[in-house]
Backbone as JSON, one array per atom type, in Angstrom:
{
  "sequence": "MTDSIDLRELQLLQLEIAKELKRICDENDIDYFMIGGTLLGAVRHKGFIPWDDDMDFGMTVENYNKFIEIAPHKLDKRFFLQTEESDRNYHNIFAKIRMNNTHMIEKVTDKQIIHNGIFIDVFPYDSVTEKKVHSKYYMKKLKILAKMYFLKNGYNLNAITEKKISRIVNRFLCKYPMSTKQVKSKLYKLLKVNNKKQKEDYYLERDGTFNGNFVFPVSYFKPLDLLKFEDTYFKAPSRYDDYLKKAYGDYMEYPSKEEREKGHSIIKVKLDKEYQSFFKKENLDD",
  "N": [[0.94, -1.41, 0.06], [0.68, 2.24, -0.89], [1.87, 5.35, 0.43], [0.13, 8.17, 1.76], [-1.98, 10.11, -0.19], [-1.74, 13.49, -1.72], [-4.12, 16.15, -1.53], [-4.99, 17.16, -4.32], [-4.12, 15.28, -6.09], [-5.75, 13.33, -5.08], [-8.35, 14.6, -5.81], [-7.94, 14.5, -8.75], [-8.3, 11.8, -9.04], [-11.1, 11.43, -8.58], [-12.07, 12.77, -10.23], [-11.51, 11.25, -12.51], [-13.16, 9.02, -11.85], [-15.85, 10.38, -12.02], [-15.45, 10.91, -14.99], [-16.01, 8.27, -15.88], [-18.6, 7.71, -14.75], [-20.09, 10.01, -16.67], [-19.63, 8.7, -19.08], [-20.85, 6.53, -19.22], [-23.46, 7.44, -18.56], [-24.02, 8.97, -21.12], [-23.57, 7.37, -23.23], [-25.99, 5.64, -22.68], [-28.53, 7.03, -22.56], [-28.85, 8.54, -20.32], [-29.85, 11.11, -18.24], [-28.06, 13.32, -16.1], [-26.54, 15.66, -13.78], [-24.36, 18.26, -12.39], [-24.18, 18.73, -9.12], [-24.32, 20.56, -6.02], [-21.05, 21.23, -4.33], [-19.64, 20.56, -6.54], [-20.71, 21.52, -8.68], [-20.79, 24.52, -8.03], [-17.89, 24.65, -7.88], [-17.56, 24.38, -10.62], [-18.61, 26.52, -11.86], [-17.43, 28.86, -10.28], [-14.78, 28.33, -10.16], [-13.94, 26.81, -12.49], [-13.43, 24.06, -12.28], [-12.5, 22.05, -9.81], [-13.31, 23.4, -6.25], [-10.63, 24.41, -4.65], [-10.02, 23.63, -2.0], [-11.89, 21.28, -1.91], [-13.07, 18.19, -1.23], [-14.39, 16.31, -2.69], [-16.88, 14.97, -5.16], [-20.13, 15.71, -6.49], [-23.07, 14.44, -7.8], [-26.33, 14.77, -9.27], [-29.36, 13.12, -10.33], [-32.72, 12.89, -11.58], [-35.14, 10.61, -10.04], [-36.39, 8.76, -11.87], [-34.15, 8.69, -14.05], [-31.99, 7.85, -12.19], [-32.67, 5.25, -11.13], [-32.55, 3.98, -13.47], [-29.76, 4.31, -13.88], [-28.58, 2.94, -11.74], [-29.35, 0.25, -12.27], [-28.22, -0.31, -14.63], [-25.52, 0.41, -14.59], [-23.94, -1.4, -13.1], [-23.14, -3.36, -14.9], [-21.88, -2.12, -16.99], [-19.73, -0.53, -15.97], [-16.5, 0.16, -15.83], [-13.6, -2.12, -14.78], [-12.36, -1.02, -13.2], [-13.63, 0.3, -11.05], [-16.36, 0.37, -8.57], [-20.04, 0.1, -7.99], [-21.55, 1.34, -5.33], [-24.22, 0.26, -3.47], [-27.12, -0.17, -1.25], [-27.66, -2.62, -1.94], [-25.82, -3.76, -3.52], [-23.39, -3.58, -1.52], [-23.82, -4.98, 1.59], [-23.4, -3.78, 4.18], [-23.51, -1.14, 3.83], [-25.49, 1.62, 4.05], [-26.25, 4.01, 2.97], [-28.67, 6.5, 1.65], [-28.5, 6.94, -1.18], [-26.41, 6.74, -3.95], [-22.86, 5.57, -4.26], [-19.9, 5.94, -6.49], [-17.11, 3.76, -6.51], [-13.66, 3.89, -6.32], [-11.82, 0.91, -7.07], [-9.28, -0.77, -5.29], [-8.53, 1.59, -3.64], [-8.4, 3.54, -0.92], [-10.52, 5.23, 1.44], [-10.79, 6.95, 4.22], [-13.1, 7.59, 6.3], [-14.38, 9.66, 9.19], [-16.86, 9.24, 9.92], [-17.56, 6.58, 8.69], [-15.9, 5.01, 9.72], [-15.87, 2.66, 11.35], [-17.23, 0.95, 10.0], [-17.81, -1.86, 7.85], [-17.13, -1.74, 5.02], [-17.04, -1.38, 1.5], [-14.64, 0.93, 0.92], [-13.38, 2.76, -1.03], [-12.05, 5.48, -2.87], [-14.32, 7.62, -3.8], [-17.31, 9.2, -5.45], [-20.4, 10.66, -5.28], [-23.76, 9.81, -5.95], [-26.6, 11.13, -6.27], [-30.22, 10.57, -5.61], [-32.9, 12.78, -7.1], [-35.74, 13.63, -5.76], [-39.26, 13.98, -6.99], [-41.38, 16.66, -5.89], [-44.16, 18.23, -4.38], [-45.02, 21.67, -4.29], [-46.57, 22.05, -2.03], [-45.58, 20.16, -0.16], [-43.15, 20.76, 0.03], [-43.26, 23.29, 1.49], [-44.0, 22.56, 3.85], [-43.26, 22.08, 7.15], [-43.58, 19.9, 8.89], [-43.45, 17.74, 7.12], [-40.86, 17.74, 6.3], [-39.1, 18.0, 8.38], [-39.9, 15.42, 9.3], [-38.95, 13.73, 7.46], [-35.89, 14.21, 8.0], [-35.61, 13.58, 10.57], [-35.98, 10.83, 10.32], [-34.11, 9.99, 8.41], [-31.66, 10.59, 9.66], [-31.98, 8.81, 11.79], [-31.97, 6.5, 10.44], [-29.11, 6.16, 9.5], [-27.83, 6.56, 11.97], [-28.92, 4.13, 13.4], [-27.81, 2.24, 11.96], [-24.98, 2.35, 12.51], [-23.6, 4.37, 11.82], [-21.36, 7.09, 12.51], [-22.28, 9.73, 13.59], [-22.03, 11.6, 15.33], [-19.19, 11.96, 15.01], [-18.87, 13.88, 13.47], [-20.08, 16.11, 14.44], [-20.83, 18.95, 15.89], [-22.28, 20.82, 17.61], [-22.98, 20.23, 21.2], [-25.76, 19.83, 21.87], [-26.9, 18.64, 19.63], [-25.37, 16.29, 19.46], [-26.37, 14.86, 21.69], [-29.17, 14.63, 21.16], [-28.74, 12.91, 18.73], [-27.68, 10.61, 20.35], [-30.26, 9.98, 21.56], [-32.08, 9.33, 19.57], [-30.88, 7.23, 18.3], [-31.08, 4.99, 19.88], [-33.78, 4.99, 20.31], [-36.87, 3.51, 20.5], [-37.3, 1.83, 17.8], [-37.04, -0.11, 15.11], [-34.39, -0.74, 12.58], [-35.44, -1.76, 10.24], [-37.97, -0.98, 10.42], [-37.7, 1.93, 10.36], [-36.35, 2.37, 8.06], [-38.57, 1.52, 6.56], [-40.51, 3.49, 6.86], [-39.17, 5.75, 6.08], [-38.63, 5.49, 3.26], [-41.31, 5.17, 2.24], [-42.1, 7.83, 2.67], [-40.52, 8.97, 0.87], [-41.19, 7.69, -1.71], [-43.88, 8.39, -2.02], [-43.75, 10.8, -2.99], [-42.82, 10.4, -5.78], [-44.76, 9.39, -7.18], [-47.03, 9.37, -10.21], [-47.73, 12.56, -10.71], [-48.18, 16.49, -10.35], [-45.1, 18.14, -10.88], [-43.5, 19.87, -9.1], [-41.4, 20.67, -7.53], [-37.77, 19.37, -7.29], [-36.11, 17.49, -4.81], [-33.3, 16.64, -3.02], [-32.18, 13.67, -2.32], [-29.85, 13.59, -0.05], [-29.91, 12.91, 2.38], [-29.62, 14.79, 4.71], [-31.9, 16.61, 4.4], [-32.17, 19.44, 4.56], [-33.5, 21.45, 3.61], [-32.51, 23.53, 2.25], [-31.42, 22.08, -0.31], [-33.76, 22.27, -2.21], [-35.22, 22.46, -5.12], [-36.97, 24.18, -7.56], [-38.34, 22.43, -10.45], [-37.97, 23.94, -12.93], [-35.33, 24.81, -13.18], [-33.9, 22.85, -14.06], [-34.36, 22.6, -16.43], [-34.01, 23.52, -19.69], [-31.11, 20.99, -19.67], [-27.33, 21.85, -19.47], [-24.15, 22.23, -20.56], [-21.37, 22.49, -18.62], [-17.76, 23.52, -18.11], [-15.68, 21.38, -16.06], [-12.63, 21.32, -14.99], [-10.92, 19.38, -17.16], [-13.13, 18.49, -18.64], [-16.45, 18.12, -20.09], [-19.34, 18.67, -18.32], [-22.74, 17.73, -17.62], [-25.37, 20.38, -16.23], [-27.62, 21.99, -14.56], [-29.51, 24.28, -16.2], [-30.28, 26.66, -15.27], [-28.12, 27.31, -13.18], [-27.16, 29.62, -11.76], [-29.16, 30.37, -10.33], [-29.91, 28.15, -8.72], [-27.49, 27.82, -7.4], [-27.53, 30.25, -5.9], [-29.76, 29.68, -4.44], [-29.14, 27.39, -2.8], [-26.43, 28.22, -1.35], [-26.52, 31.09, -1.03], [-24.74, 34.05, -1.54], [-22.46, 32.77, -3.6], [-20.35, 33.61, -4.67], [-18.52, 34.51, -3.29], [-15.98, 33.67, -0.81], [-15.85, 31.22, 1.69], [-15.16, 31.19, 5.1], [-11.78, 30.21, 6.47], [-12.05, 28.46, 8.37], [-14.53, 27.07, 7.6], [-13.74, 26.14, 5.22], [-12.05, 24.02, 5.97], [-13.59, 22.09, 7.13], [-14.78, 19.83, 5.22], [-14.9, 16.32, 4.33], [-14.11, 15.31, 6.58], [-11.97, 13.4, 6.75], [-9.98, 10.59, 7.45], [-7.8, 9.43, 6.33], [-6.18, 8.77, 3.22], [-5.5, 5.99, 1.05], [-3.6, 4.16, -1.1], [-3.57, 1.12, -3.21], [-1.93, 0.45, -5.18], [0.13, 1.79, -7.58], [0.25, 5.17, -8.14], [-0.25, 6.28, -10.58], [-1.37, 4.15, -12.15], [-4.37, 4.01, -11.84], [-5.4, 5.59, -13.94], [-6.84, 5.56, -17.0], [-5.08, 4.66, -19.92], [-5.18, 6.07, -22.15], [-6.06, 8.45, -21.28], [-3.76, 9.32, -19.98], [-2.36, 9.75, -22.1], [-3.06, 11.89, -23.01]],
  "CA": [[0.34, -0.01, 0.01], [1.6, 3.47, -0.97], [1.72, 6.22, 1.04], [-1.22, 8.73, 1.5], [-1.95, 11.01, -1.55], [-2.2, 14.77, -1.38], [-5.81, 16.68, -2.07], [-4.92, 17.35, -5.61], [-4.05, 13.98, -6.47], [-7.47, 12.56, -4.61], [-9.37, 15.28, -6.58], [-7.79, 14.04, -10.03], [-8.84, 10.25, -9.31], [-12.26, 11.66, -8.11], [-12.35, 13.32, -11.46], [-11.44, 9.98, -13.58], [-14.47, 8.39, -11.65], [-16.76, 11.14, -12.95], [-15.64, 10.63, -16.25], [-16.69, 7.01, -15.98], [-20.08, 8.16, -14.72], [-20.46, 10.7, -17.62], [-19.23, 7.86, -20.4], [-22.07, 5.34, -19.11], [-24.76, 8.13, -19.02], [-23.96, 9.31, -22.37], [-23.76, 6.01, -23.87], [-27.41, 4.88, -22.26], [-29.44, 8.04, -22.67], [-29.46, 8.93, -18.8], [-29.57, 12.62, -17.96], [-27.54, 13.34, -14.65], [-26.11, 16.93, -13.57], [-23.44, 18.6, -11.45], [-24.8, 19.75, -7.92], [-23.45, 21.03, -4.65], [-19.7, 22.39, -4.43], [-19.23, 20.48, -7.66], [-21.53, 22.87, -9.67], [-20.2, 25.62, -7.64], [-16.48, 24.65, -8.47], [-17.57, 24.47, -12.15], [-18.65, 28.14, -12.21], [-16.4, 29.74, -9.86], [-13.35, 28.0, -10.65], [-13.75, 25.99, -13.72], [-12.8, 22.85, -11.75], [-12.57, 21.56, -8.37], [-12.8, 24.18, -5.35], [-9.31, 24.09, -4.17], [-10.01, 22.63, -0.73], [-12.94, 20.22, -1.81], [-12.47, 16.48, -1.27], [-15.4, 15.07, -3.18], [-17.65, 15.39, -6.13], [-21.59, 15.3, -6.34], [-24.18, 14.55, -9.08], [-27.61, 14.28, -9.36], [-30.3, 12.64, -11.44], [-34.1, 12.22, -11.56], [-35.3, 9.35, -9.87], [-36.26, 7.71, -13.14], [-32.76, 8.12, -14.54], [-31.21, 7.47, -11.19], [-33.07, 4.02, -11.33], [-32.07, 3.26, -14.84], [-28.36, 4.12, -13.83], [-28.47, 1.73, -10.79], [-30.08, -0.9, -13.02], [-27.32, -0.56, -15.73], [-24.05, 0.82, -14.34], [-23.02, -2.36, -12.64], [-22.73, -4.21, -16.31], [-21.3, -1.3, -17.35], [-18.74, -0.14, -15.11], [-14.97, -0.49, -16.02], [-13.23, -3.0, -13.53], [-11.53, -0.04, -12.05], [-14.92, 0.79, -10.36], [-17.7, -0.2, -8.01], [-21.08, 0.85, -7.8], [-21.97, 1.05, -4.28], [-25.72, 0.77, -2.93], [-27.55, -1.22, -0.04], [-27.92, -4.05, -2.7], [-24.31, -4.46, -3.87], [-22.54, -3.83, -0.14], [-24.52, -5.08, 2.76], [-23.24, -3.07, 5.22], [-23.58, 0.31, 3.33], [-26.74, 2.22, 4.42], [-26.72, 5.44, 2.62], [-29.97, 6.38, 0.98], [-27.96, 7.21, -2.39], [-25.09, 5.41, -4.37], [-21.7, 6.15, -4.63], [-19.07, 5.15, -7.36], [-15.84, 3.77, -5.78], [-12.61, 3.46, -7.09], [-11.03, -0.25, -6.52], [-7.7, -0.89, -4.72], [-8.27, 2.72, -2.99], [-9.03, 3.56, 0.68], [-10.68, 6.86, 1.73], [-11.34, 6.42, 5.34], [-13.87, 8.79, 6.76], [-14.89, 9.34, 10.59], [-18.18, 8.58, 9.9], [-17.91, 5.18, 8.41], [-14.44, 4.33, 10.07], [-15.81, 1.23, 12.18], [-17.78, -0.03, 9.12], [-16.84, -2.94, 7.01], [-17.7, -1.54, 3.46], [-15.92, -0.86, 0.28], [-14.0, 2.15, 1.36], [-12.43, 3.45, -2.11], [-12.56, 6.81, -3.12], [-15.55, 7.73, -4.16], [-18.08, 10.54, -6.0], [-21.82, 10.57, -4.69], [-24.98, 9.97, -7.1], [-27.85, 11.52, -5.62], [-31.48, 10.79, -6.46], [-33.61, 14.09, -6.86], [-37.49, 13.02, -5.65], [-40.3, 14.78, -7.52], [-42.09, 17.0, -4.82], [-45.05, 19.21, -4.6], [-44.95, 22.65, -3.55], [-47.16, 21.81, -0.46], [-44.67, 19.07, 0.67], [-41.73, 21.58, 0.23], [-43.48, 24.39, 2.49], [-44.7, 21.36, 5.17], [-42.33, 22.04, 8.12], [-43.76, 18.82, 9.64], [-43.0, 17.07, 6.19], [-39.39, 18.05, 5.82], [-38.79, 17.6, 9.44], [-39.95, 14.07, 9.47], [-37.61, 12.83, 6.52], [-34.76, 14.71, 8.35], [-35.27, 12.72, 11.76], [-36.15, 9.44, 10.02], [-32.94, 9.87, 7.68], [-30.85, 10.47, 10.57], [-32.31, 7.94, 12.67], [-31.63, 5.36, 9.76], [-27.85, 5.99, 9.59], [-27.33, 6.26, 13.39], [-29.12, 2.54, 14.0], [-26.79, 1.01, 11.01], [-23.94, 2.05, 13.08], [-22.9, 5.66, 11.26], [-20.97, 7.8, 13.67], [-22.68, 11.06, 13.08], [-21.23, 12.42, 16.28], [-17.53, 12.29, 14.98], [-18.61, 15.07, 12.92], [-21.41, 16.85, 15.09], [-20.16, 20.06, 16.88], [-22.99, 21.14, 18.93], [-23.41, 19.27, 22.25], [-27.17, 19.56, 22.01], [-27.15, 17.74, 18.71], [-24.78, 14.79, 19.82], [-27.3, 14.44, 22.46], [-30.26, 14.27, 20.1], [-28.01, 11.69, 17.85], [-27.83, 9.28, 20.96], [-31.32, 9.6, 21.91], [-32.68, 8.74, 18.3], [-29.95, 5.93, 18.18], [-31.65, 4.35, 21.18], [-35.22, 4.94, 20.03], [-37.5, 1.97, 20.35], [-37.87, 1.47, 16.45], [-36.15, -1.21, 14.49], [-33.85, -0.2, 11.38], [-36.37, -1.83, 9.25], [-39.03, 0.0, 10.43], [-37.22, 3.53, 9.91], [-36.42, 2.24, 6.4], [-39.89, 1.55, 5.72], [-41.27, 4.68, 7.02], [-38.31, 6.89, 5.35], [-38.75, 5.15, 1.82], [-42.29, 5.4, 2.07], [-42.64, 9.22, 2.39], [-39.93, 9.68, -0.42], [-42.07, 7.2, -2.68], [-45.11, 9.0, -2.09], [-43.18, 12.07, -4.2], [-42.35, 9.91, -7.12], [-45.84, 9.03, -8.1], [-47.5, 10.43, -11.17], [-48.25, 13.71, -10.3], [-47.61, 17.47, -11.01], [-43.92, 18.04, -10.67], [-43.18, 21.35, -8.62], [-39.7, 20.57, -7.03], [-37.04, 18.49, -6.89], [-35.89, 17.39, -3.58], [-32.25, 16.11, -3.18], [-32.09, 12.62, -1.24], [-28.79, 13.57, 0.37], [-29.9, 12.43, 3.83], [-29.96, 15.71, 5.65], [-33.25, 17.19, 4.04], [-32.08, 20.7, 5.42], [-34.35, 22.39, 3.1], [-31.39, 24.27, 0.99], [-31.23, 21.66, -1.45], [-34.98, 21.63, -2.86], [-35.33, 23.06, -6.33], [-38.03, 24.26, -8.76], [-38.01, 21.62, -11.5], [-37.34, 24.8, -14.04], [-34.0, 24.96, -13.07], [-33.08, 21.66, -14.74], [-34.89, 22.11, -17.87], [-32.76, 22.1, -20.07], [-29.68, 21.13, -19.01], [-26.5, 22.72, -20.22], [-22.83, 21.98, -20.21], [-20.25, 23.16, -18.1], [-16.56, 22.83, -18.33], [-15.07, 21.05, -14.83], [-11.42, 20.85, -15.05], [-10.68, 18.98, -18.46], [-14.19, 17.78, -19.04], [-17.77, 19.22, -19.99], [-20.48, 17.7, -17.7], [-24.31, 18.18, -17.82], [-25.61, 20.91, -15.37], [-28.84, 22.58, -14.49], [-29.51, 25.64, -16.98], [-30.43, 27.95, -14.38], [-27.26, 27.16, -12.51], [-26.95, 30.53, -10.92], [-30.43, 30.32, -9.23], [-29.41, 27.2, -7.92], [-26.34, 28.37, -6.49], [-27.74, 31.41, -4.93], [-30.68, 28.97, -3.57], [-28.14, 26.68, -1.92], [-25.28, 29.04, -0.9], [-26.55, 32.73, -1.07], [-23.66, 34.9, -2.39], [-21.7, 31.84, -3.69], [-19.01, 33.89, -5.31], [-17.95, 34.89, -1.84], [-15.35, 32.57, -0.46], [-15.87, 30.72, 2.75], [-13.91, 31.3, 6.2], [-10.74, 29.14, 6.62], [-12.77, 27.03, 9.24], [-15.49, 26.17, 6.7], [-13.08, 25.17, 3.96], [-11.43, 22.96, 6.6], [-14.47, 20.66, 7.25], [-14.48, 18.81, 4.18], [-15.79, 15.1, 4.87], [-13.6, 14.52, 8.11], [-11.16, 12.36, 5.97], [-8.72, 10.29, 8.2], [-6.32, 8.98, 5.41], [-6.27, 8.25, 1.99], [-4.53, 4.89, 0.65], [-3.57, 3.23, -2.51], [-3.12, -0.46, -3.3], [-1.03, 0.08, -6.66], [0.94, 2.82, -8.13], [-0.96, 6.54, -8.55], [-0.56, 6.24, -12.36], [-2.09, 2.77, -12.53], [-5.66, 4.18, -11.8], [-5.72, 6.24, -14.98], [-6.87, 5.11, -18.31], [-4.02, 4.99, -20.66], [-5.3, 7.01, -23.31], [-6.31, 9.67, -20.6], [-2.23, 9.83, -19.58], [-1.36, 10.15, -23.3], [-3.57, 13.44, -23.53]],
  "C": [[0.92, 1.25, 0.17], [1.07, 4.2, 0.23], [0.45, 7.02, 0.74], [-0.76, 9.9, 0.3], [-2.12, 12.45, -0.86], [-3.52, 15.13, -2.02], [-5.62, 16.87, -3.55], [-5.13, 15.95, -6.51], [-5.67, 13.14, -6.0], [-8.25, 13.13, -5.7], [-9.14, 14.51, -8.19], [-8.53, 12.58, -10.11], [-10.25, 10.36, -9.2], [-12.94, 12.03, -9.56], [-12.34, 12.13, -12.85], [-12.74, 9.08, -13.06], [-15.95, 9.08, -12.5], [-16.7, 10.86, -14.46], [-16.18, 9.43, -16.37], [-18.36, 7.22, -16.0], [-20.72, 8.81, -15.98], [-20.55, 9.7, -18.94], [-20.62, 7.08, -20.34], [-23.29, 6.1, -19.1], [-24.93, 8.89, -20.56], [-24.36, 8.27, -23.46], [-25.29, 5.45, -23.86], [-28.25, 5.99, -21.98], [-29.85, 8.41, -21.05], [-28.78, 10.45, -18.51], [-28.99, 12.51, -16.37], [-26.96, 15.16, -14.79], [-25.45, 17.1, -12.02], [-24.09, 19.23, -10.37], [-23.85, 20.2, -7.13], [-22.56, 21.74, -5.07], [-18.98, 21.7, -5.8], [-19.54, 21.46, -8.92], [-20.89, 24.09, -9.25], [-18.59, 25.61, -7.89], [-16.58, 24.82, -10.15], [-17.98, 25.89, -12.67], [-17.89, 28.99, -11.53], [-15.13, 29.48, -10.23], [-13.03, 27.01, -11.72], [-13.41, 24.69, -13.43], [-13.44, 22.65, -10.49], [-12.34, 23.15, -7.52], [-11.68, 23.72, -4.66], [-9.24, 23.35, -2.94], [-11.02, 21.68, -0.92], [-12.38, 19.04, -1.9], [-13.58, 15.53, -1.88], [-16.45, 15.84, -4.57], [-19.03, 14.75, -6.14], [-22.23, 15.35, -7.66], [-25.17, 13.99, -8.76], [-28.24, 13.62, -10.51], [-31.64, 12.36, -10.8], [-34.1, 11.21, -11.03], [-35.61, 8.53, -10.96], [-34.79, 7.54, -13.89], [-31.78, 7.7, -13.44], [-31.35, 5.62, -11.2], [-32.43, 3.21, -12.58], [-30.77, 3.06, -14.84], [-27.85, 3.15, -13.26], [-28.45, 0.46, -11.49], [-28.65, -1.06, -14.17], [-25.82, -0.49, -15.47], [-23.22, -0.68, -13.75], [-22.46, -3.43, -13.65], [-21.91, -3.48, -17.0], [-19.81, -0.62, -17.3], [-17.25, -0.53, -15.86], [-14.62, -1.24, -14.87], [-12.46, -1.95, -12.44], [-12.39, 0.34, -10.84], [-15.84, 0.05, -9.81], [-18.76, 0.5, -7.67], [-21.87, 0.61, -6.49], [-23.49, 1.59, -3.91], [-25.9, -0.09, -1.75], [-27.56, -2.55, -0.7], [-26.54, -4.44, -2.92], [-23.21, -4.5, -2.42], [-23.4, -3.94, 0.96], [-24.54, -4.38, 3.79], [-23.08, -1.71, 4.95], [-25.2, 0.77, 3.37], [-27.07, 3.57, 4.26], [-27.94, 5.15, 1.99], [-29.74, 7.04, -0.44], [-26.75, 6.83, -2.72], [-23.87, 6.38, -4.37], [-20.72, 5.13, -5.6], [-17.54, 5.29, -6.76], [-14.75, 3.03, -6.75], [-12.0, 2.17, -6.33], [-9.81, -0.23, -6.13], [-7.36, 0.44, -4.33], [-8.94, 2.71, -1.65], [-9.14, 4.96, 1.02], [-11.62, 6.73, 2.99], [-11.93, 7.61, 6.08], [-14.3, 8.76, 8.21], [-15.79, 8.98, 10.75], [-18.49, 7.26, 9.95], [-16.5, 4.38, 8.99], [-14.58, 3.21, 10.63], [-16.81, 0.27, 11.0], [-17.19, -0.74, 8.08], [-17.64, -2.83, 5.64], [-16.79, -1.43, 2.51], [-15.74, 0.51, 0.55], [-13.1, 3.14, 0.34], [-12.95, 4.86, -2.08], [-13.57, 6.88, -4.15], [-16.08, 9.31, -4.99], [-19.56, 9.78, -5.52], [-22.71, 10.91, -5.98], [-26.11, 9.94, -6.28], [-29.26, 11.45, -6.54], [-32.12, 12.18, -6.51], [-35.44, 13.65, -6.99], [-38.14, 14.11, -6.39], [-40.79, 15.17, -6.04], [-43.14, 17.89, -5.0], [-44.68, 20.4, -3.81], [-45.6, 22.44, -2.18], [-46.38, 20.87, 0.14], [-43.47, 20.06, 1.03], [-42.07, 22.57, 1.6], [-43.81, 23.72, 3.88], [-43.49, 21.51, 6.26], [-42.33, 20.67, 8.74], [-43.02, 17.72, 8.59], [-41.24, 16.72, 6.28], [-38.59, 17.65, 7.09], [-38.81, 16.29, 9.79], [-38.86, 13.35, 8.77], [-36.44, 13.28, 7.16], [-34.62, 13.71, 9.51], [-34.98, 11.3, 11.35], [-34.66, 8.87, 9.28], [-31.62, 9.73, 8.61], [-30.9, 9.18, 11.42], [-31.4, 6.65, 11.87], [-30.04, 5.22, 9.63], [-27.18, 5.86, 11.09], [-27.63, 4.36, 13.86], [-28.32, 1.59, 13.14], [-25.09, 1.52, 11.5], [-22.88, 3.38, 12.68], [-22.48, 6.44, 12.49], [-21.24, 9.24, 13.39], [-22.0, 12.02, 14.09], [-19.94, 12.76, 16.29], [-17.61, 13.64, 14.17], [-19.64, 16.2, 13.21], [-20.79, 17.81, 16.16], [-20.95, 20.3, 18.12], [-23.5, 19.87, 19.69], [-24.67, 18.9, 22.04], [-27.52, 18.55, 20.69], [-26.51, 16.39, 18.85], [-25.82, 14.3, 21.11], [-28.58, 13.73, 21.93], [-29.88, 12.9, 19.31], [-28.04, 10.55, 18.74], [-29.26, 8.87, 21.55], [-31.93, 8.89, 20.83], [-31.97, 7.48, 18.08], [-30.72, 4.92, 18.91], [-33.28, 4.27, 20.85], [-35.74, 3.81, 19.56], [-38.33, 1.86, 19.02], [-36.8, 0.74, 15.91], [-35.66, -0.49, 13.15], [-34.79, -0.53, 10.44], [-37.62, -1.12, 9.11], [-38.78, 1.66, 10.0], [-37.01, 3.5, 8.68], [-37.67, 2.57, 5.65], [-40.52, 2.94, 5.69], [-40.42, 5.86, 6.06], [-38.87, 6.85, 3.62], [-40.42, 5.26, 1.38], [-42.66, 6.83, 1.75], [-41.68, 9.61, 1.14], [-40.86, 8.8, -1.58], [-43.62, 7.86, -2.93], [-44.89, 10.13, -3.38], [-43.14, 11.54, -5.51], [-43.7, 9.45, -8.04], [-46.16, 9.86, -9.02], [-48.49, 11.75, -10.7], [-47.39, 14.93, -10.96], [-46.04, 17.75, -10.31], [-43.49, 19.49, -10.41], [-41.69, 21.19, -8.28], [-39.01, 19.35, -7.23], [-36.29, 18.57, -5.64], [-34.39, 16.46, -3.56], [-32.26, 15.1, -1.87], [-30.83, 12.63, -0.89], [-28.67, 12.74, 2.02], [-29.87, 13.34, 5.02], [-31.0, 16.24, 5.68], [-33.18, 18.39, 4.88], [-32.91, 21.93, 4.91], [-33.33, 23.43, 1.92], [-31.56, 23.76, -0.44], [-32.83, 20.97, -1.88], [-35.17, 22.8, -4.03], [-36.56, 23.13, -7.0], [-37.3, 23.39, -9.99], [-37.48, 22.49, -12.8], [-35.98, 24.98, -14.29], [-33.19, 23.9, -13.6], [-33.64, 22.02, -16.0], [-34.86, 23.48, -18.67], [-31.87, 22.43, -19.03], [-28.72, 21.57, -19.89], [-25.24, 22.01, -19.92], [-21.89, 22.68, -19.68], [-19.01, 22.79, -18.11], [-16.09, 22.59, -16.38], [-13.73, 20.27, -15.39], [-11.17, 20.58, -16.88], [-11.74, 18.73, -19.25], [-15.49, 18.48, -18.89], [-18.71, 18.18, -19.37], [-21.65, 18.41, -17.71], [-24.57, 19.07, -16.16], [-26.82, 21.61, -15.47], [-28.7, 24.29, -15.23], [-29.62, 26.83, -16.26], [-29.52, 27.64, -13.21], [-27.09, 28.36, -11.29], [-28.03, 30.8, -9.91], [-30.23, 29.35, -8.16], [-28.52, 27.33, -7.01], [-26.88, 29.14, -5.34], [-28.99, 30.69, -3.87], [-29.92, 28.24, -2.44], [-27.23, 27.29, -1.01], [-25.38, 30.58, -0.51], [-25.65, 33.21, -2.17], [-22.55, 33.78, -2.66], [-20.37, 32.41, -4.41], [-18.19, 34.46, -4.32], [-17.11, 33.56, -1.34], [-15.51, 32.33, 0.93], [-14.93, 30.97, 3.74], [-13.21, 30.08, 5.92], [-11.36, 28.0, 7.27], [-13.62, 26.4, 8.58], [-14.98, 25.51, 5.74], [-12.27, 24.08, 4.83], [-12.19, 21.72, 6.91], [-14.43, 19.76, 6.52], [-15.49, 17.59, 4.69], [-14.95, 14.48, 5.98], [-12.92, 13.26, 7.62], [-10.02, 12.07, 6.99], [-7.69, 9.97, 7.32], [-7.17, 8.51, 4.05], [-5.26, 7.31, 1.33], [-4.65, 4.19, -0.78], [-3.07, 1.9, -2.13], [-1.98, -0.3, -4.17], [-0.52, 1.6, -6.83], [0.01, 4.17, -8.36], [-1.24, 6.29, -9.78], [-1.45, 5.28, -12.78], [-3.68, 3.15, -12.67], [-6.44, 4.97, -12.83], [-5.75, 5.46, -16.18], [-5.93, 5.47, -19.11], [-3.92, 6.16, -21.71], [-5.51, 8.41, -22.5], [-4.76, 10.3, -20.28], [-1.68, 10.49, -20.9], [-1.99, 11.55, -23.91], [-2.78, 14.56, -23.32]]
}
């Protein structure tokens, strides 16, 4: 196993994973789009935010389900699609594409026996009506159930929780007398209701936090555009300015040094092989 790699080397490996996602989606008529810090990086930096340590992509539920079905058969052998079906100890409510023969250890999942390779996140975007978006009860219920699901499956959320009261709440939710199966059933039932044939007003990002910032009008995504990210063009919401203002406010203003250092609370990143071996040969020759 090689020594730890630096942040820029990590970013370039994540970009390699993202190019594989793009290839599969483009070849199989699956729409996807950059979201979160990845979209912000594309707009503000034309690539990675200099201190960022991940990449995030979104898909409507229909496209997400199609991707989850197709990707295991199409992915290059360098990669692994991680879902609750493919990795029995993985219990996120979204997918990750991991790079084989790598290890990206995070505080939250340090004790989990899962494929822990370097990854990018793939989030389903659930359809939701305006009424539900503005229902504090509905959004709070989603947030509590998602947090409870992580905690009951051994995810150490307190490792990245700063406020004492929040850590106390986490311990309470972990011990709440409801089985993991029951929590999962209630959570997915709430999400499934959204995706029945109905008027689509908003998309709700299924990231597990449901804090309200990542709920966007459907019109932000129709149509999709291409934006440059490093050396590659990826799909993005056409109204990316509205998206970023909704998510981050004045997104062109740089965050404080303390905010920049939060990241994913990575403990270490290790490789089982030489760094250059993780890239496709034609990419190295460009």
